[in-house]
């Protein structure tokens, strides 16, 4: 789970206190389920490309629709959850790189320097 996404999602839930359509509690806005599944689909998309994320986006859409159908959220709740999940990826996810490790060597003035760099 992404800490940034979950902090925003649950911070808004506690701060806004919007009642659910089924009136079960006041934690409706934004949809946490939708935030999680769109974050996951967006991660796959940003990291590996759109074609690999198509099944994940289909599942995310199904999850969002099921939250509305079960009367746990309205359309605004799931749109906000999707925006939070996808937005976190725009800020924190990078494309996958095969060249994420590098071993370096320098020799200057008789000094030897060996380095290792790992890019996340």
mmCIF file of C-alpha atoms in Angstrom:
data_model
loop_
_atom_site.group_PDB
_atom_site.id
_atom_site.type_symbol
_atom_site.label_atom_id
_atom_site.label_comp_id
_atom_site.label_asym_id
_atom_site.label_seq_id
_atom_site.Cartn_x
_atom_site.Cartn_y
_atom_site.Cartn_z
ATOM 1 C CA UNK A 1 0.000 0.000 0.000
ATOM 2 C CA UNK A 2 1.234 3.452 -0.812
ATOM 3 C CA UNK A 3 1.584 5.553 2.315
ATOM 4 C CA UNK A 4 1.042 8.814 0.412
ATOM 5 C CA UNK A 5 -2.209 7.599 -1.154
ATOM 6 C CA UNK A 6 -3.578 6.091 2.039
ATOM 7 C CA UNK A 7 -2.751 9.178 4.129
ATOM 8 C CA UNK A 8 -4.654 11.413 1.730
ATOM 9 C CA UNK A 9 -7.570 8.989 1.402
ATOM 10 C CA UNK A 10 -8.073 8.336 5.099
ATOM 11 C CA UNK A 11 -7.271 11.917 6.063
ATOM 12 C CA UNK A 12 -10.120 13.081 3.830
ATOM 13 C CA UNK A 13 -12.448 10.368 5.165
ATOM 14 C CA UNK A 14 -11.874 11.547 8.729
ATOM 15 C CA UNK A 15 -11.925 15.242 7.867
ATOM 16 C CA UNK A 16 -14.985 15.375 5.616
ATOM 17 C CA UNK A 17 -17.290 12.875 7.350
ATOM 18 C CA UNK A 18 -19.630 12.405 4.383
ATOM 19 C CA UNK A 19 -22.414 9.913 5.055
ATOM 20 C CA UNK A 20 -22.547 6.796 2.892
ATOM 21 C CA UNK A 21 -25.549 6.299 0.585
ATOM 22 C CA UNK A 22 -26.615 3.277 2.669
ATOM 23 C CA UNK A 23 -26.316 5.443 5.834
ATOM 24 C CA UNK A 24 -24.057 2.856 7.540
ATOM 25 C CA UNK A 25 -21.439 5.434 8.630
ATOM 26 C CA UNK A 26 -19.868 8.760 7.710
ATOM 27 C CA UNK A 27 -16.713 7.582 5.933
ATOM 28 C CA UNK A 28 -17.922 7.791 2.347
ATOM 29 C CA UNK A 29 -15.600 10.373 0.766
ATOM 30 C CA UNK A 30 -13.338 9.346 -0.937
ATOM 31 C CA UNK A 31 -13.631 5.664 -1.822
ATOM 32 C CA UNK A 32 -10.698 3.800 -0.290
ATOM 33 C CA UNK A 33 -11.297 0.661 -2.366
ATOM 34 C CA UNK A 34 -11.304 2.717 -5.572
ATOM 35 C CA UNK A 35 -8.208 4.628 -4.499
ATOM 36 C CA UNK A 36 -6.339 1.369 -3.882
ATOM 37 C CA UNK A 37 -7.280 -0.390 -7.130
ATOM 38 C CA UNK A 38 -6.653 2.659 -9.324
ATOM 39 C CA UNK A 39 -3.333 3.201 -7.582
ATOM 40 C CA UNK A 40 -2.398 -0.393 -8.370
ATOM 41 C CA UNK A 41 -3.507 -0.141 -12.012
ATOM 42 C CA UNK A 42 -1.745 3.193 -12.399
ATOM 43 C CA UNK A 43 1.447 1.747 -10.953
ATOM 44 C CA UNK A 44 1.474 -1.038 -13.534
ATOM 45 C CA UNK A 45 0.728 1.512 -16.266
ATOM 46 C CA UNK A 46 3.518 3.942 -15.277
ATOM 47 C CA UNK A 47 6.054 1.245 -14.522
ATOM 48 C CA UNK A 48 5.522 -1.228 -17.370
ATOM 49 C CA UNK A 49 3.260 0.422 -19.961
ATOM 50 C CA UNK A 50 -0.420 0.672 -20.835
ATOM 51 C CA UNK A 51 -0.849 -2.745 -22.472
ATOM 52 C CA UNK A 52 0.154 -4.505 -19.246
ATOM 53 C CA UNK A 53 -2.258 -2.415 -17.191
ATOM 54 C CA UNK A 54 -5.437 -3.057 -19.203
ATOM 55 C CA UNK A 55 -6.634 -5.964 -16.988
ATOM 56 C CA UNK A 56 -5.869 -3.938 -13.857
ATOM 57 C CA UNK A 57 -7.843 -0.936 -15.154
ATOM 58 C CA UNK A 58 -10.764 -3.246 -16.001
ATOM 59 C CA UNK A 59 -10.705 -4.602 -12.445
ATOM 60 C CA UNK A 60 -10.437 -1.067 -11.049
ATOM 61 C CA UNK A 61 -13.474 0.030 -13.067
ATOM 62 C CA UNK A 62 -15.414 -3.010 -11.885
ATOM 63 C CA UNK A 63 -14.474 -2.261 -8.274
ATOM 64 C CA UNK A 64 -15.576 1.373 -8.587
ATOM 65 C CA UNK A 65 -18.895 0.336 -10.150
ATOM 66 C CA UNK A 66 -19.466 -2.285 -7.454
ATOM 67 C CA UNK A 67 -18.935 0.308 -4.707
ATOM 68 C CA UNK A 68 -21.677 2.443 -6.255
ATOM 69 C CA UNK A 69 -23.951 -0.568 -6.840
ATOM 70 C CA UNK A 70 -23.580 -1.703 -3.224
ATOM 71 C CA UNK A 71 -24.603 1.807 -2.089
ATOM 72 C CA UNK A 72 -21.347 2.326 -0.189
ATOM 73 C CA UNK A 73 -20.358 5.304 -2.411
ATOM 74 C CA UNK A 74 -21.730 7.704 -4.973
ATOM 75 C CA UNK A 75 -20.037 8.759 -8.221
ATOM 76 C CA UNK A 76 -18.173 11.664 -6.585
ATOM 77 C CA UNK A 77 -16.627 9.320 -3.998
ATOM 78 C CA UNK A 78 -15.255 6.919 -6.605
ATOM 79 C CA UNK A 79 -14.025 9.686 -8.927
ATOM 80 C CA UNK A 80 -12.132 11.251 -6.026
ATOM 81 C CA UNK A 81 -10.714 7.844 -5.020
ATOM 82 C CA UNK A 82 -9.558 7.169 -8.588
ATOM 83 C CA UNK A 83 -7.991 10.634 -8.843
ATOM 84 C CA UNK A 84 -6.087 10.162 -5.590
ATOM 85 C CA UNK A 85 -4.852 6.708 -6.614
ATOM 86 C CA UNK A 86 -3.749 7.802 -10.087
ATOM 87 C CA UNK A 87 -2.358 11.113 -8.861
ATOM 88 C CA UNK A 88 -0.046 9.417 -6.372
ATOM 89 C CA UNK A 89 1.485 7.496 -9.270
ATOM 90 C CA UNK A 90 2.165 10.641 -11.265
ATOM 91 C CA UNK A 91 4.219 11.974 -8.383
ATOM 92 C CA UNK A 92 5.975 8.880 -7.038
ATOM 93 C CA UNK A 93 6.240 6.195 -9.750
ATOM 94 C CA UNK A 94 8.942 6.041 -12.413
ATOM 95 C CA UNK A 95 9.222 3.899 -15.525
ATOM 96 C CA UNK A 96 10.995 0.581 -15.146
ATOM 97 C CA UNK A 97 14.642 0.789 -16.150
ATOM 98 C CA UNK A 98 16.832 -2.170 -16.964
ATOM 99 C CA UNK A 99 19.851 -0.031 -16.129
ATOM 100 C CA UNK A 100 19.104 0.614 -12.473
ATOM 101 C CA UNK A 101 22.468 -0.642 -11.134
ATOM 102 C CA UNK A 102 25.846 0.799 -11.978
ATOM 103 C CA UNK A 103 29.339 -0.109 -10.826
ATOM 104 C CA UNK A 104 31.914 2.664 -11.326
ATOM 105 C CA UNK A 105 35.676 2.961 -11.075
ATOM 106 C CA UNK A 106 37.855 6.092 -11.109
ATOM 107 C CA UNK A 107 41.596 6.526 -10.815
ATOM 108 C CA UNK A 108 42.979 9.993 -10.264
ATOM 109 C CA UNK A 109 46.263 11.119 -8.705
ATOM 110 C CA UNK A 110 47.018 7.573 -7.600
ATOM 111 C CA UNK A 111 43.711 7.275 -5.742
ATOM 112 C CA UNK A 112 41.314 4.483 -6.618
ATOM 113 C CA UNK A 113 37.583 4.927 -6.198
ATOM 114 C CA UNK A 114 35.044 2.153 -6.636
ATOM 115 C CA UNK A 115 31.364 3.067 -6.497
ATOM 116 C CA UNK A 116 28.014 1.365 -6.687
ATOM 117 C CA UNK A 117 24.784 3.162 -7.531
ATOM 118 C CA UNK A 118 21.269 1.722 -7.396
ATOM 119 C CA UNK A 119 18.381 3.738 -8.816
ATOM 120 C CA UNK A 120 14.905 2.955 -7.466
#
